[in-house]
Amino acid sequence: MRRKSTTSEMMKSYLVDGLLILMSEKEFQSITIEEIAAKAGVNRSTYYRHFNGKEDIIFYFFDSVMCEYLKEAGGAKTELKPYLQNLFQHYLKYKKQILIIYHAGQSLILLKVLEKYFHSQIDDSKPLKEQYKVSFYIGGIFNHFQMWFSRGMQESPETMTQYALAVLPPQFVPYLTQK
């Protein structure tokens, strides 16, 4: 079934869904653009209008998850514990999709999304020490997620928050909700 009268965001969503379905059925490397477009119910030209490659679809998925989280957070300053708990709770809503991506060996793309958002909060005008600190935190957050994914996201958001709080310095500031 071909889709008509849809928005760009809807088309991207259909392509994400199509790719994730295919990733649950076969190896990522063997999935073709033609298969993704067919599964999504769109033309190949629609695929290429929105994405350059399969990895771009996964980036879009993780980027959308992060955008949704930040929208829900509302940009308000918050204490670290609820910030982390809300973050893990939000990602848990996408457990099925995230685990498909993880098992396909493509969760490294989440690191690029984290870098995009964290580095947007700390620019070159900040002291170099602060820039390195943010980069260090990005790696820690990513690896924290990776271990959670490797365990099937079985730990609760509360438990994940406790694990994160155990390693973060007490003065850690939740960068992504600052205005």
Coordinates of N, CA, C and O in Angstrom, one line a residue:
M1 N 0.8 -1.2 0.0 CA 0.0 0.0 0.0 C 0.9 1.2 0.0 O 1.7 1.4 0.9
R2 N 0.7 2.1 -1.0 CA 1.5 3.4 -1.0 C 0.8 4.4 -0.2 O -0.5 4.5 -0.1
R3 N 1.6 5.2 0.4 CA 1.0 6.3 1.3 C 0.9 7.6 0.6 O 1.9 8.0 -0.1
K4 N -0.2 8.3 0.8 CA -0.3 9.6 0.2 C -0.8 10.6 1.2 O -1.3 10.2 2.3
S5 N -0.8 11.8 0.9 CA -1.3 12.9 1.8 C -0.7 12.8 3.2 O -1.4 12.7 4.2
T6 N 0.6 12.6 3.3 CA 1.3 12.5 4.6 C 2.4 13.6 4.7 O 2.9 14.1 3.7
T7 N 2.7 13.9 6.0 CA 3.8 14.9 6.2 C 5.1 14.2 6.1 O 5.3 13.0 6.1
S8 N 6.1 15.1 6.1 CA 7.5 14.6 6.1 C 7.8 13.8 7.3 O 8.5 12.7 7.2
E9 N 7.4 14.2 8.5 CA 7.6 13.5 9.7 C 6.9 12.1 9.7 O 7.5 11.1 10.2
M10 N 5.8 12.1 9.1 CA 5.1 10.8 9.0 C 5.8 9.8 8.1 O 6.0 8.6 8.4
M11 N 6.3 10.3 7.0 CA 7.1 9.5 6.1 C 8.3 8.9 6.8 O 8.7 7.8 6.6
K12 N 9.0 9.8 7.5 CA 10.2 9.4 8.2 C 9.9 8.3 9.2 O 10.6 7.3 9.4
S13 N 8.8 8.5 9.9 CA 8.3 7.5 10.9 C 8.0 6.2 10.2 O 8.3 5.1 10.8
Y14 N 7.4 6.2 9.1 CA 7.1 4.9 8.3 C 8.4 4.2 8.0 O 8.5 3.0 8.0
L15 N 9.4 5.0 7.5 CA 10.7 4.4 7.2 C 11.4 3.8 8.4 O 12.0 2.8 8.3
V16 N 11.3 4.5 9.5 CA 11.9 4.0 10.8 C 11.2 2.6 11.1 O 11.9 1.6 11.3
D17 N 9.9 2.6 11.1 CA 9.1 1.4 11.4 C 9.5 0.3 10.4 O 9.7 -0.9 10.8
G18 N 9.6 0.6 9.1 CA 9.9 -0.4 8.1 C 11.3 -1.0 8.4 O 11.5 -2.2 8.3
L19 N 12.3 -0.1 8.7 CA 13.6 -0.6 8.9 C 13.7 -1.5 10.2 O 14.3 -2.5 10.2
L20 N 13.0 -1.0 11.2 CA 13.0 -1.8 12.5 C 12.4 -3.2 12.3 O 12.9 -4.2 12.8
I21 N 11.3 -3.2 11.5 CA 10.7 -4.5 11.2 C 11.7 -5.4 10.5 O 11.9 -6.6 10.9
L22 N 12.3 -4.9 9.5 CA 13.3 -5.7 8.7 C 14.5 -6.1 9.6 O 15.0 -7.2 9.5
M23 N 14.9 -5.2 10.5 CA 16.0 -5.5 11.4 C 15.7 -6.6 12.4 O 16.6 -7.3 12.8
S24 N 14.4 -6.8 12.7 CA 14.0 -7.9 13.6 C 13.9 -9.2 12.8 O 13.9 -10.3 13.4
E25 N 14.0 -9.1 11.5 CA 13.9 -10.3 10.6 C 15.2 -10.8 10.0 O 15.3 -12.0 9.7
K26 N 16.1 -9.9 9.8 CA 17.3 -10.2 9.1 C 18.5 -9.3 9.5 O 18.2 -8.3 10.2
E27 N 19.7 -9.6 9.0 CA 20.8 -8.8 9.4 C 20.8 -7.5 8.8 O 20.3 -7.3 7.6
F28 N 21.2 -6.5 9.5 CA 21.2 -5.1 9.1 C 21.9 -4.9 7.8 O 21.4 -4.2 6.9
Q29 N 23.1 -5.5 7.6 CA 23.9 -5.3 6.4 C 23.2 -5.8 5.1 O 23.4 -5.3 4.0
S30 N 22.3 -6.8 5.3 CA 21.6 -7.4 4.1 C 20.3 -6.7 3.7 O 19.7 -7.0 2.7
I31 N 19.9 -5.7 4.5 CA 18.7 -5.0 4.2 C 18.9 -4.0 3.2 O 19.9 -3.2 3.2
T32 N 18.0 -4.0 2.1 CA 18.2 -3.0 1.0 C 17.2 -1.8 1.2 O 16.2 -1.9 1.9
I33 N 17.6 -0.8 0.5 CA 16.7 0.4 0.4 C 15.4 0.0 -0.1 O 14.3 0.5 0.4
E34 N 15.4 -0.8 -1.2 CA 14.1 -1.2 -1.8 C 13.2 -1.9 -0.8 O 12.0 -1.7 -0.7
E35 N 13.8 -2.8 0.1 CA 13.0 -3.5 1.1 C 12.5 -2.5 2.1 O 11.3 -2.7 2.5
I36 N 13.3 -1.5 2.5 CA 12.8 -0.6 3.5 C 11.6 0.2 3.0 O 10.6 0.4 3.6
A37 N 11.8 0.7 1.7 CA 10.7 1.5 1.1 C 9.5 0.7 1.0 O 8.4 1.2 1.3
A38 N 9.6 -0.6 0.5 CA 8.4 -1.4 0.4 C 7.7 -1.7 1.7 O 6.5 -1.6 1.8
K39 N 8.5 -2.0 2.7 CA 8.0 -2.3 4.1 C 7.3 -1.0 4.6 O 6.2 -1.1 5.3
A40 N 7.8 0.2 4.3 CA 7.2 1.4 4.8 C 6.0 1.9 3.9 O 5.3 2.8 4.3
G41 N 5.9 1.3 2.8 CA 4.8 1.6 1.9 C 5.0 3.0 1.1 O 4.1 3.7 0.9
V42 N 6.3 3.2 0.8 CA 6.7 4.4 0.1 C 7.6 4.1 -1.1 O 8.1 3.0 -1.2
N43 N 7.8 5.1 -1.9 CA 8.7 4.9 -3.1 C 10.1 5.1 -2.6 O 10.4 5.7 -1.6
R44 N 11.0 4.5 -3.4 CA 12.5 4.7 -3.1 C 12.8 6.2 -3.2 O 13.6 6.6 -2.4
S45 N 12.2 6.9 -4.0 CA 12.5 8.4 -4.1 C 12.1 9.1 -2.8 O 12.8 10.0 -2.4
T46 N 11.1 8.6 -2.1 CA 10.7 9.1 -0.8 C 11.8 8.8 0.2 O 12.1 9.7 1.0
Y47 N 12.3 7.6 0.1 CA 13.4 7.3 1.0 C 14.5 8.2 0.9 O 15.0 8.8 1.8
Y48 N 15.0 8.4 -0.4 CA 16.1 9.2 -0.7 C 15.9 10.7 -0.4 O 16.8 11.5 -0.2
R49 N 14.6 11.1 -0.4 CA 14.3 12.5 -0.1 C 14.5 12.8 1.4 O 14.8 13.9 1.7
H50 N 14.4 11.8 2.2 CA 14.5 12.0 3.6 C 15.9 11.4 4.2 O 16.3 12.0 5.3
F51 N 16.4 10.4 3.6 CA 17.6 9.8 4.2 C 18.7 9.5 3.2 O 18.3 9.2 2.0
N52 N 19.9 9.5 3.6 CA 21.0 9.1 2.7 C 21.4 7.6 2.9 O 22.1 7.0 2.0
G53 N 21.1 7.1 4.0 CA 21.5 5.7 4.3 C 20.7 5.1 5.5 O 20.0 5.8 6.2
K54 N 20.8 3.8 5.7 CA 20.1 3.2 6.8 C 20.5 3.7 8.1 O 19.6 3.9 9.0
E55 N 21.7 4.1 8.3 CA 22.2 4.6 9.6 C 21.5 6.0 9.9 O 21.3 6.3 11.0
D56 N 21.2 6.7 8.8 CA 20.5 8.0 9.0 C 19.1 7.8 9.6 O 18.6 8.6 10.4
I57 N 18.5 6.6 9.3 CA 17.2 6.3 9.8 C 17.3 6.1 11.3 O 16.5 6.5 12.1
I58 N 18.3 5.3 11.7 CA 18.5 5.0 13.1 C 18.9 6.3 13.9 O 18.4 6.6 15.0
F59 N 19.7 7.2 13.3 CA 20.0 8.5 13.9 C 18.7 9.3 14.1 O 18.5 9.8 15.1
Y60 N 17.9 9.3 13.1 CA 16.6 10.0 13.2 C 15.7 9.4 14.3 O 15.1 10.2 15.1
F61 N 15.7 8.1 14.5 CA 15.0 7.5 15.6 C 15.5 8.0 16.9 O 14.7 8.4 17.7
F62 N 16.8 7.8 17.1 CA 17.4 8.2 18.4 C 17.2 9.7 18.6 O 16.9 10.2 19.7
D63 N 17.4 10.5 17.6 CA 17.2 12.0 17.7 C 15.7 12.3 18.1 O 15.5 13.2 18.9
S64 N 14.8 11.6 17.5 CA 13.4 11.8 17.8 C 13.1 11.5 19.3 O 12.3 12.2 20.0
V65 N 13.7 10.4 19.8 CA 13.5 10.0 21.2 C 14.1 11.1 22.1 O 13.4 11.5 23.1
M66 N 15.2 11.6 21.7 CA 15.8 12.6 22.6 C 15.0 13.9 22.5 O 14.8 14.6 23.5
C67 N 14.6 14.3 21.3 CA 13.7 15.5 21.2 C 12.5 15.4 22.0 O 12.1 16.4 22.7
E68 N 11.8 14.2 22.0 CA 10.6 14.0 22.7 C 10.9 14.1 24.2 O 10.1 14.7 25.0
Y69 N 12.0 13.6 24.7 CA 12.4 13.7 26.1 C 12.6 15.1 26.5 O 12.1 15.6 27.5
L70 N 13.3 15.9 25.7 CA 13.6 17.3 26.0 C 12.3 18.1 26.0 O 12.1 19.0 26.8
K71 N 11.4 17.8 25.1 CA 10.1 18.5 25.1 C 9.3 18.2 26.4 O 8.8 19.1 26.9
E72 N 9.3 16.9 26.8 CA 8.6 16.6 28.0 C 9.3 17.2 29.2 O 8.6 17.6 30.2
A73 N 10.6 17.3 29.2 CA 11.4 17.9 30.3 C 11.1 19.4 30.4 O 11.2 20.1 31.4
G74 N 10.7 20.0 29.2 CA 10.3 21.4 29.2 C 11.4 22.4 29.4 O 11.1 23.6 29.6
G75 N 12.6 22.0 29.4 CA 13.7 23.0 29.5 C 13.9 23.5 30.9 O 14.7 24.4 31.1
A76 N 13.1 23.0 31.9 CA 13.2 23.6 33.2 C 14.4 22.9 33.9 O 14.8 21.8 33.7
K77 N 15.1 23.7 34.8 CA 16.1 23.2 35.6 C 15.5 22.2 36.6 O 14.4 22.4 37.1
T78 N 16.2 21.1 36.8 CA 15.7 20.1 37.7 C 16.9 19.5 38.5 O 18.0 19.6 38.1
E79 N 16.5 18.8 39.5 CA 17.5 18.1 40.3 C 18.0 16.9 39.5 O 17.3 16.4 38.6
L80 N 19.2 16.4 39.8 CA 19.8 15.4 39.0 C 19.0 14.1 39.1 O 18.8 13.4 38.1
K81 N 18.6 13.7 40.3 CA 17.9 12.4 40.4 C 16.6 12.3 39.5 O 16.5 11.4 38.8
P82 N 15.7 13.2 39.6 CA 14.5 13.1 38.7 C 14.9 13.3 37.3 O 14.2 12.7 36.4
Y83 N 15.9 14.1 37.0 CA 16.3 14.2 35.6 C 16.7 12.9 35.0 O 16.3 12.5 33.9
L84 N 17.6 12.1 35.7 CA 18.0 10.8 35.3 C 16.9 9.8 35.2 O 16.8 9.1 34.3
Q85 N 16.1 9.8 36.3 CA 15.0 8.8 36.3 C 14.0 9.0 35.2 O 13.6 8.1 34.5
N86 N 13.7 10.3 34.9 CA 12.8 10.6 33.7 C 13.5 10.2 32.4 O 12.8 9.7 31.5
L87 N 14.8 10.4 32.3 CA 15.5 10.0 31.1 C 15.4 8.5 30.9 O 15.1 8.0 29.8
F88 N 15.8 7.7 31.9 CA 15.7 6.3 31.8 C 14.3 5.8 31.5 O 14.0 4.9 30.7
Q89 N 13.3 6.4 32.2 CA 11.9 6.0 32.0 C 11.5 6.3 30.5 O 10.8 5.5 29.9
H90 N 11.9 7.4 30.0 CA 11.6 7.8 28.6 C 12.2 6.7 27.6 O 11.5 6.3 26.7
Y91 N 13.4 6.4 27.8 CA 14.1 5.4 26.9 C 13.5 4.0 27.0 O 13.4 3.3 26.1
L92 N 13.0 3.7 28.2 CA 12.4 2.4 28.5 C 11.1 2.3 27.6 O 10.7 1.2 27.2
K93 N 10.4 3.4 27.3 CA 9.2 3.3 26.5 C 9.5 2.8 25.1 O 8.7 2.3 24.4
Y94 N 10.8 2.9 24.7 CA 11.2 2.5 23.3 C 12.1 1.2 23.4 O 12.9 0.9 22.5
K95 N 11.9 0.4 24.5 CA 12.7 -0.8 24.7 C 12.8 -1.7 23.5 O 13.8 -2.1 23.1
K96 N 11.6 -2.0 22.9 CA 11.6 -3.0 21.8 C 12.4 -2.4 20.6 O 13.3 -3.2 20.1
Q97 N 12.2 -1.2 20.2 CA 13.0 -0.6 19.1 C 14.5 -0.5 19.4 O 15.3 -0.9 18.6
I98 N 14.8 -0.1 20.7 CA 16.2 0.1 21.0 C 16.9 -1.3 21.1 O 18.1 -1.4 20.6
L99 N 16.3 -2.3 21.6 CA 16.9 -3.6 21.6 C 17.1 -4.2 20.2 O 18.1 -4.9 20.0
I100 N 16.2 -3.9 19.3 CA 16.4 -4.3 17.9 C 17.7 -3.6 17.4 O 18.5 -4.3 16.7
I101 N 17.8 -2.4 17.6 CA 18.9 -1.6 17.1 C 20.2 -2.1 17.8 O 21.2 -2.3 17.1
Y102 N 20.2 -2.3 19.1 CA 21.3 -2.8 19.8 C 21.8 -4.2 19.3 O 23.0 -4.4 19.0
H103 N 20.9 -5.1 19.1 CA 21.2 -6.5 18.6 C 21.7 -6.5 17.2 O 22.4 -7.4 16.8
A104 N 21.3 -5.4 16.4 CA 21.8 -5.3 15.1 C 23.2 -4.6 15.0 O 23.8 -4.4 14.0
G105 N 23.7 -4.3 16.2 CA 25.1 -3.7 16.3 C 25.1 -2.2 15.8 O 26.1 -1.7 15.4
Q106 N 23.9 -1.5 15.9 CA 23.9 -0.2 15.5 C 23.6 0.9 16.6 O 23.3 2.0 16.3
S107 N 23.7 0.5 17.8 CA 23.5 1.4 18.9 C 24.5 2.5 19.1 O 24.3 3.5 19.8
L108 N 25.7 2.3 18.4 CA 26.7 3.3 18.5 C 26.2 4.7 17.9 O 26.7 5.7 18.3
I109 N 25.2 4.6 17.1 CA 24.6 5.8 16.5 C 24.0 6.7 17.6 O 24.0 7.9 17.5
L110 N 23.6 6.1 18.8 CA 23.1 6.9 19.9 C 24.2 7.9 20.4 O 23.9 9.0 20.8
L111 N 25.5 7.4 20.3 CA 26.6 8.3 20.7 C 26.6 9.6 19.9 O 26.8 10.7 20.5
K112 N 26.4 9.5 18.6 CA 26.3 10.7 17.8 C 25.2 11.6 18.2 O 25.3 12.8 18.1
V113 N 24.1 11.0 18.6 CA 22.9 11.9 19.0 C 23.3 12.5 20.3 O 23.0 13.7 20.5
L114 N 23.9 11.8 21.3 CA 24.2 12.4 22.5 C 25.2 13.5 22.3 O 25.1 14.6 22.9
E115 N 26.2 13.3 21.4 CA 27.2 14.4 21.1 C 26.5 15.6 20.6 O 26.8 16.7 21.0
K116 N 25.6 15.4 19.7 CA 24.8 16.5 19.1 C 24.2 17.4 20.2 O 24.3 18.6 20.2
Y117 N 23.5 16.7 21.1 CA 22.7 17.5 22.1 C 23.6 18.1 23.2 O 23.4 19.2 23.6
F118 N 24.5 17.3 23.7 CA 25.4 17.8 24.7 C 26.3 18.9 24.2 O 26.5 19.9 24.9
H119 N 26.9 18.7 23.1 CA 27.8 19.8 22.5 C 27.1 21.0 22.1 O 27.6 22.1 22.1
S120 N 25.8 20.9 21.9 CA 25.0 22.1 21.6 C 24.8 23.0 22.8 O 24.5 24.2 22.8
Q121 N 25.0 22.4 24.0 CA 24.9 23.1 25.3 C 26.2 23.7 25.7 O 26.2 24.6 26.6
I122 N 27.3 23.3 25.1 CA 28.6 23.8 25.6 C 29.4 24.1 24.3 O 29.9 23.2 23.7
D123 N 29.6 25.4 24.0 CA 30.2 25.8 22.8 C 31.7 26.1 23.1 O 32.2 26.0 24.2
D124 N 32.4 26.5 22.0 CA 33.8 26.9 22.1 C 34.1 28.1 23.0 O 35.3 28.3 23.4
S125 N 33.1 28.8 23.4 CA 33.3 30.0 24.3 C 33.5 29.5 25.7 O 34.1 30.3 26.5
K126 N 33.1 28.3 26.0 CA 33.3 27.8 27.4 C 34.8 27.4 27.6 O 35.5 27.0 26.6
P127 N 35.3 27.4 28.8 CA 36.6 26.9 29.0 C 36.9 25.5 28.5 O 36.0 24.7 28.6
L128 N 38.1 25.3 28.1 CA 38.4 24.0 27.5 C 38.2 22.9 28.6 O 37.7 21.8 28.2
K129 N 38.5 23.1 29.8 CA 38.2 22.2 30.9 C 36.8 21.7 30.9 O 36.4 20.6 31.0
E130 N 35.9 22.7 30.7 CA 34.4 22.4 30.7 C 34.0 21.6 29.5 O 33.2 20.6 29.6
Q131 N 34.7 21.9 28.4 CA 34.4 21.1 27.1 C 34.8 19.7 27.3 O 34.1 18.7 26.9
Y132 N 36.0 19.4 27.9 CA 36.5 18.1 28.1 C 35.6 17.3 29.1 O 35.3 16.1 29.0
K133 N 35.1 18.1 30.1 CA 34.2 17.4 31.1 C 33.0 16.9 30.4 O 32.5 15.8 30.7
V134 N 32.4 17.7 29.6 CA 31.2 17.3 28.9 C 31.4 16.1 28.0 O 30.6 15.2 28.0
S135 N 32.5 16.1 27.3 CA 32.9 15.0 26.5 C 33.0 13.7 27.3 O 32.6 12.6 26.9
F136 N 33.6 13.8 28.4 CA 33.8 12.7 29.3 C 32.4 12.2 29.8 O 32.2 11.0 29.8
Y137 N 31.5 13.1 30.1 CA 30.2 12.7 30.6 C 29.4 12.0 29.4 O 28.7 11.1 29.6
I138 N 29.6 12.5 28.2 CA 28.9 11.9 27.1 C 29.3 10.4 26.9 O 28.4 9.6 26.8
G139 N 30.6 10.2 27.0 CA 31.0 8.8 27.0 C 30.5 7.9 28.1 O 30.1 6.8 27.9
G140 N 30.4 8.5 29.3 CA 29.9 7.7 30.4 C 28.4 7.4 30.3 O 28.0 6.3 30.5
I141 N 27.7 8.4 29.8 CA 26.2 8.2 29.6 C 26.0 7.2 28.6 O 25.2 6.3 28.7
F142 N 26.7 7.3 27.5 CA 26.6 6.3 26.4 C 26.9 4.9 26.8 O 26.1 4.0 26.6
N143 N 28.0 4.7 27.6 CA 28.4 3.4 28.0 C 27.4 2.9 29.1 O 27.2 1.7 29.1
H144 N 26.8 3.8 29.9 CA 25.8 3.4 30.8 C 24.6 2.8 30.1 O 24.1 1.7 30.4
F145 N 24.2 3.5 29.0 CA 23.1 3.0 28.2 C 23.4 1.7 27.5 O 22.6 0.8 27.5
Q146 N 24.7 1.6 27.0 CA 25.1 0.4 26.3 C 25.0 -0.8 27.2 O 24.5 -1.9 26.8
M147 N 25.4 -0.7 28.4 CA 25.4 -1.8 29.4 C 23.9 -2.2 29.7 O 23.6 -3.4 29.7
W148 N 23.1 -1.2 29.8 CA 21.7 -1.4 30.1 C 21.1 -2.2 28.9 O 20.3 -3.1 29.0
F149 N 21.4 -1.7 27.7 CA 20.9 -2.4 26.5 C 21.4 -3.8 26.4 O 20.6 -4.7 26.1
S150 N 22.7 -4.0 26.7 CA 23.2 -5.4 26.7 C 22.6 -6.4 27.6 O 22.6 -7.6 27.4
R151 N 22.0 -5.8 28.7 CA 21.3 -6.6 29.6 C 19.8 -6.7 29.4 O 19.0 -7.1 30.2
G152 N 19.4 -6.2 28.2 CA 18.0 -6.3 27.8 C 17.1 -5.2 28.5 O 15.9 -5.4 28.6
M153 N 17.7 -4.2 29.0 CA 17.0 -3.1 29.7 C 16.2 -3.6 30.8 O 15.1 -3.1 31.1
Q154 N 16.7 -4.7 31.5 CA 15.9 -5.3 32.6 C 15.9 -4.5 33.9 O 15.0 -4.6 34.7
E155 N 16.9 -3.7 34.1 CA 16.9 -2.9 35.3 C 15.9 -1.8 35.2 O 15.7 -1.2 34.1
S156 N 15.3 -1.4 36.3 CA 14.3 -0.4 36.3 C 14.9 1.0 36.1 O 16.1 1.2 36.4
P157 N 14.2 2.0 35.7 CA 14.7 3.4 35.6 C 15.3 3.8 37.0 O 16.3 4.5 37.1
E158 N 14.6 3.4 38.1 CA 15.1 3.8 39.4 C 16.4 3.2 39.7 O 17.3 3.9 40.2
T159 N 16.6 1.9 39.4 CA 17.9 1.2 39.6 C 19.0 1.9 38.7 O 20.1 2.1 39.2
M160 N 18.7 2.2 37.5 CA 19.6 2.8 36.6 C 20.0 4.2 37.1 O 21.2 4.6 37.0
T161 N 19.1 4.9 37.6 CA 19.3 6.2 38.2 C 20.3 6.1 39.4 O 21.3 6.8 39.5
Q162 N 20.1 5.1 40.2 CA 21.0 4.9 41.4 C 22.4 4.5 40.9 O 23.4 5.0 41.5
Y163 N 22.5 3.7 39.9 CA 23.8 3.4 39.4 C 24.5 4.6 38.8 O 25.7 4.8 39.0
A164 N 23.8 5.4 38.1 CA 24.4 6.7 37.5 C 24.8 7.6 38.7 O 25.9 8.2 38.6
L165 N 23.9 7.8 39.6 CA 24.2 8.7 40.7 C 25.5 8.3 41.5 O 26.2 9.1 42.1
A166 N 25.7 7.0 41.6 CA 26.9 6.4 42.3 C 28.2 6.8 41.7 O 29.2 6.9 42.3
V167 N 28.2 7.1 40.4 CA 29.5 7.5 39.7 C 29.6 9.0 39.3 O 30.7 9.4 39.1
L168 N 28.5 9.7 39.3 CA 28.5 11.1 38.9 C 28.9 11.9 40.1 O 28.5 11.6 41.3
P169 N 29.7 13.0 39.9 CA 30.1 13.8 41.0 C 28.9 14.6 41.6 O 27.9 14.9 40.8
P170 N 28.9 14.9 42.8 CA 27.7 15.5 43.5 C 27.3 16.8 42.8 O 26.1 17.2 42.8
Q171 N 28.2 17.5 42.2 CA 28.0 18.8 41.6 C 27.6 18.7 40.1 O 27.4 19.7 39.5
F172 N 27.4 17.5 39.7 CA 27.0 17.3 38.2 C 25.7 18.1 37.9 O 24.8 18.0 38.7
V173 N 25.8 18.8 36.8 CA 24.6 19.6 36.4 C 24.0 18.9 35.2 O 24.7 18.5 34.2
P174 N 22.6 18.7 35.2 CA 22.0 18.1 34.0 C 22.0 19.1 32.9 O 21.1 19.9 32.8
Y175 N 22.9 19.0 32.0 CA 23.1 19.9 30.9 C 21.9 20.1 30.0 O 21.6 21.2 29.5
L176 N 21.3 19.0 29.7 CA 20.3 19.1 28.6 C 19.0 19.8 29.0 O 18.1 20.1 28.2
T177 N 18.8 20.1 30.3 CA 17.5 20.8 30.7 C 17.8 22.2 31.1 O 16.9 22.9 31.6
Q178 N 19.0 22.7 30.9 CA 19.4 24.1 31.2 C 18.9 25.0 30.2 O 18.8 24.7 29.0
K179 N 18.5 26.2 30.6 CA 18.1 27.2 29.7 C 19.1 28.3 29.8 O 19.7 28.6 30.7

